[in-house]
Tab-separated table of C-alpha atoms in Angstrom:
chain	number	residue	atom	x	y	z
A	274	PRO	CA	-74.227	100.716	-104.477
A	275	SER	CA	-71.076	99.684	-106.200
A	276	THR	CA	-68.533	96.919	-105.434
A	277	ARG	CA	-64.909	98.391	-104.073
A	278	PRO	CA	-62.096	95.940	-103.522
A	279	VAL	CA	-59.225	98.318	-101.326
A	280	GLU	CA	-56.142	97.007	-101.333
A	281	GLY	CA	-52.662	97.143	-99.460
A	282	PRO	CA	-49.625	98.455	-100.414
A	283	ALA	CA	-47.241	96.634	-102.836
A	284	SER	CA	-45.633	93.953	-100.960
A	285	ASN	CA	-44.834	90.248	-102.431
A	286	ALA	CA	-47.866	89.202	-102.216
A	287	SER	CA	-51.881	90.398	-103.747
A	288	VAL	CA	-54.203	90.715	-100.706
A	289	GLN	CA	-57.858	92.680	-101.131
A	290	LEU	CA	-60.431	93.278	-98.482
A	291	HIS	CA	-64.013	93.566	-100.942
A	292	GLY	CA	-67.505	93.585	-100.161
A	293	GLU	CA	-70.554	92.396	-102.068
A	294	LYS	CA	-72.022	95.682	-102.039
A	295	THR	CA	-71.113	98.894	-100.031
A	296	ASP	CA	-74.300	101.374	-99.501
A	297	VAL	CA	-76.730	98.886	-97.800
A	298	VAL	CA	-80.386	99.387	-96.427
A	299	MET	CA	-80.656	98.766	-92.626
A	300	GLY	CA	-81.542	94.286	-91.748
A	301	GLU	CA	-79.451	93.973	-95.853
A	302	ASP	CA	-76.743	91.444	-95.886
A	303	ILE	CA	-73.719	91.951	-96.917
A	304	GLN	CA	-71.189	89.310	-98.547
A	305	LEU	CA	-67.238	90.336	-97.444
A	306	ARG	CA	-64.285	88.495	-98.423
A	307	LEU	CA	-60.528	88.842	-97.760
A	308	SER	CA	-58.677	87.072	-99.862
A	309	ALA	CA	-54.444	87.041	-100.363
A	310	VAL	CA	-52.898	85.311	-103.868
A	311	ASN	CA	-49.723	84.093	-103.515
A	312	LEU	CA	-47.330	85.114	-106.875
A	313	ILE	CA	-46.294	83.045	-109.419
A	314	ASN	CA	-42.663	83.761	-108.361
A	315	LYS	CA	-42.526	83.560	-104.612
A	316	PRO	CA	-41.803	79.965	-102.715
A	317	LYS	CA	-44.321	78.327	-100.271
A	318	MET	CA	-46.538	81.488	-98.745
A	319	HIS	CA	-47.693	80.705	-94.724
A	320	VAL	CA	-50.509	82.996	-94.123
A	321	GLN	CA	-53.320	83.850	-91.867
A	322	VAL	CA	-56.426	86.157	-92.392
A	323	ILE	CA	-58.198	87.876	-89.942
A	324	ILE	CA	-62.025	89.241	-90.587
A	325	LEU	CA	-63.139	91.875	-87.692
A	326	PRO	CA	-66.847	93.338	-88.740
A	327	PRO	CA	-67.536	96.554	-86.941
A	328	SER	CA	-69.923	96.664	-84.004
A	329	GLY	CA	-73.549	97.123	-85.422
A	330	MET	CA	-73.642	94.398	-87.455
A	331	SER	CA	-74.130	90.650	-86.961
A	332	VAL	CA	-72.043	87.477	-88.074
A	333	THR	CA	-74.862	85.477	-89.671
A	334	SER	CA	-72.321	83.475	-91.753
A	335	SER	CA	-68.444	82.507	-92.448
A	336	ASP	CA	-67.312	79.952	-95.209
A	337	PHE	CA	-63.514	78.302	-93.539
A	338	SER	CA	-63.149	80.017	-90.559
A	339	LYS	CA	-62.471	79.907	-86.768
A	340	SER	CA	-64.380	82.633	-85.054
A	341	GLY	CA	-63.593	83.873	-81.491
A	342	ALA	CA	-64.516	87.198	-80.043
A	343	GLY	CA	-65.654	88.973	-83.158
A	344	GLN	CA	-62.589	88.108	-84.967
A	345	PHE	CA	-62.931	85.702	-87.901
A	346	THR	CA	-59.770	83.776	-89.248
A	347	ALA	CA	-58.087	81.167	-91.036
A	348	ASP	CA	-54.902	80.086	-91.951
A	349	TYR	CA	-53.487	78.665	-94.824
A	350	GLU	CA	-50.835	77.611	-97.335
A	351	LEU	CA	-50.465	78.981	-100.882
A	352	ALA	CA	-47.978	76.826	-103.063
A	353	PRO	CA	-46.799	80.089	-105.834
A	354	GLY	CA	-49.853	81.092	-108.105
A	355	ASP	CA	-52.226	79.851	-105.404
A	356	LEU	CA	-55.333	81.955	-103.721
A	357	ARG	CA	-57.572	81.260	-101.147
A	358	ASP	CA	-59.929	83.656	-98.969
A	359	ILE	CA	-62.622	83.943	-96.210
A	360	GLU	CA	-65.675	85.134	-96.486
A	361	VAL	CA	-67.830	86.171	-93.797
A	362	LYS	CA	-71.972	87.695	-94.337
A	363	ILE	CA	-72.852	90.436	-92.079
A	364	LYS	CA	-76.490	91.777	-91.711
A	365	THR	CA	-76.846	95.008	-90.359
A	366	ASN	CA	-78.418	96.330	-87.421
A	367	GLN	CA	-77.706	99.902	-86.981
A	368	VAL	CA	-77.606	103.112	-89.563
A	369	GLY	CA	-74.447	104.540	-90.175
A	370	GLU	CA	-71.152	104.677	-91.334
A	371	PHE	CA	-68.847	101.569	-90.789
A	372	GLU	CA	-65.560	100.455	-91.281
A	373	VAL	CA	-64.977	96.402	-91.936
A	374	GLN	CA	-61.224	95.441	-91.318
A	375	GLY	CA	-59.170	93.040	-92.675
A	376	ARG	CA	-55.791	91.862	-91.672
A	377	ILE	CA	-53.224	89.596	-93.277
A	378	ILE	CA	-49.805	88.155	-92.169
A	379	TYR	CA	-48.083	86.216	-94.640
A	380	TYR	CA	-44.515	84.876	-94.809
A	381	PHE	CA	-42.259	82.485	-96.912
A	382	ASP	CA	-40.980	79.259	-96.546
A	383	ASP	CA	-40.130	78.976	-93.113
A	384	ASP	CA	-39.224	83.018	-92.829
A	385	SER	CA	-41.731	83.681	-90.290
A	386	ALA	CA	-39.028	86.341	-89.264
A	387	HIS	CA	-39.398	88.524	-91.938
A	388	ALA	CA	-43.301	87.957	-91.935
A	389	GLU	CA	-45.612	90.971	-93.770
A	390	ASP	CA	-48.201	92.410	-92.081
A	391	GLN	CA	-51.033	94.418	-93.679
A	392	THR	CA	-54.082	95.973	-92.113
A	393	LEU	CA	-56.991	96.910	-94.815
A	394	ARG	CA	-59.902	98.863	-94.358
A	395	LEU	CA	-63.126	98.738	-96.086
A	396	PRO	CA	-65.371	101.750	-95.565
A	397	ILE	CA	-69.426	101.041	-95.014
A	398	ARG	CA	-72.575	102.970	-95.357
A	399	VAL	CA	-75.906	101.669	-94.047
A	400	ARG	CA	-79.127	103.821	-94.757
A	401	GLU	CA	-82.770	103.383	-93.535
A	402	SER	CA	-84.932	101.610	-96.073
A	403	ASN	CA	-86.416	105.125	-96.615
A	404	GLN	CA	-83.633	106.612	-97.263
A	405	PRO	CA	-83.060	107.332	-101.489
A	406	THR	CA	-80.019	105.714	-103.145
A	407	PRO	CA	-76.791	107.727	-104.497
A	408	ILE	CA	-77.608	107.750	-108.495
A	409	ALA	CA	-74.261	106.398	-109.761
A	410	THR	CA	-73.234	108.533	-112.789
A	411	GLN	CA	-71.524	106.265	-115.412
A	412	ASP	CA	-71.316	107.550	-118.948
A	413	ASN	CA	-73.170	104.047	-121.193
A	414	GLY	CA	-71.481	105.226	-124.538
A	415	ASN	CA	-73.852	108.206	-125.560
A	416	TRP	CA	-72.626	110.551	-127.674
A	417	LEU	CA	-75.807	113.157	-126.708
A	418	PRO	CA	-76.419	113.234	-123.277
A	419	GLY	CA	-80.516	113.230	-123.076
A	420	PHE	CA	-80.293	111.161	-126.473
A	421	GLY	CA	-82.953	108.374	-124.755
A	422	ALA	CA	-85.038	110.513	-123.976
A	423	LEU	CA	-85.324	112.446	-127.296
A	424	ILE	CA	-85.795	108.290	-128.661
A	425	ALA	CA	-88.903	107.604	-126.442
A	426	VAL	CA	-90.570	111.234	-127.351
A	427	ILE	CA	-90.278	110.673	-130.598
A	428	GLY	CA	-91.619	106.871	-130.276
A	429	ILE	CA	-94.571	108.123	-128.768
A	430	LEU	CA	-95.065	111.002	-131.368
A	431	ALA	CA	-94.942	108.456	-133.644
A	432	LEU	CA	-97.676	105.751	-132.025
A	433	TYR	CA	-100.113	109.053	-131.488
A	434	ILE	CA	-99.537	109.256	-134.837
A	435	ILE	CA	-100.315	105.795	-135.773
A	436	LYS	CA	-102.978	105.527	-133.557
A	437	LYS	CA	-104.483	108.939	-134.911
A	438	ASN	CA	-104.463	107.264	-138.820
A	439	ARG	CA	-106.633	103.989	-137.854
A	440	THR	CA	-109.798	106.144	-136.408
A	441	LYS	CA	-109.889	108.786	-139.201
């Protein structure tokens, strides 16, 4: 199970919705983080971040946020180059495909009339504990597929020969 940050379209700030894990077993906790970065070439930024966990999951903790009606929010003022985020830990209660939404509204200086509003989506898969975990295919830099298995077979044969020679 890999983590997948979800980023919004190009804008005047860097925003990201991140899940510690996105493929989990029912009952497992998921740590969600919604963050905003004010770029160094921008003036003071006012930002509101909102996380909306899906139904079928219950929130077990939240850091630096206010909550109500299933929404978790925080308001920040960011100097150029600053980063802030909110974290919410949720527990999965149902099997299925879900979507966490993160919303970020921000503006610069006192120009609230030109606020930007972005919604980010993070898919979450919840499976029964007896379902297999998807196997991630990854190139570990092996120059020949199956080379590790070949080394293991050679090692076993070497141990067999050594043991056979000692018993003579």
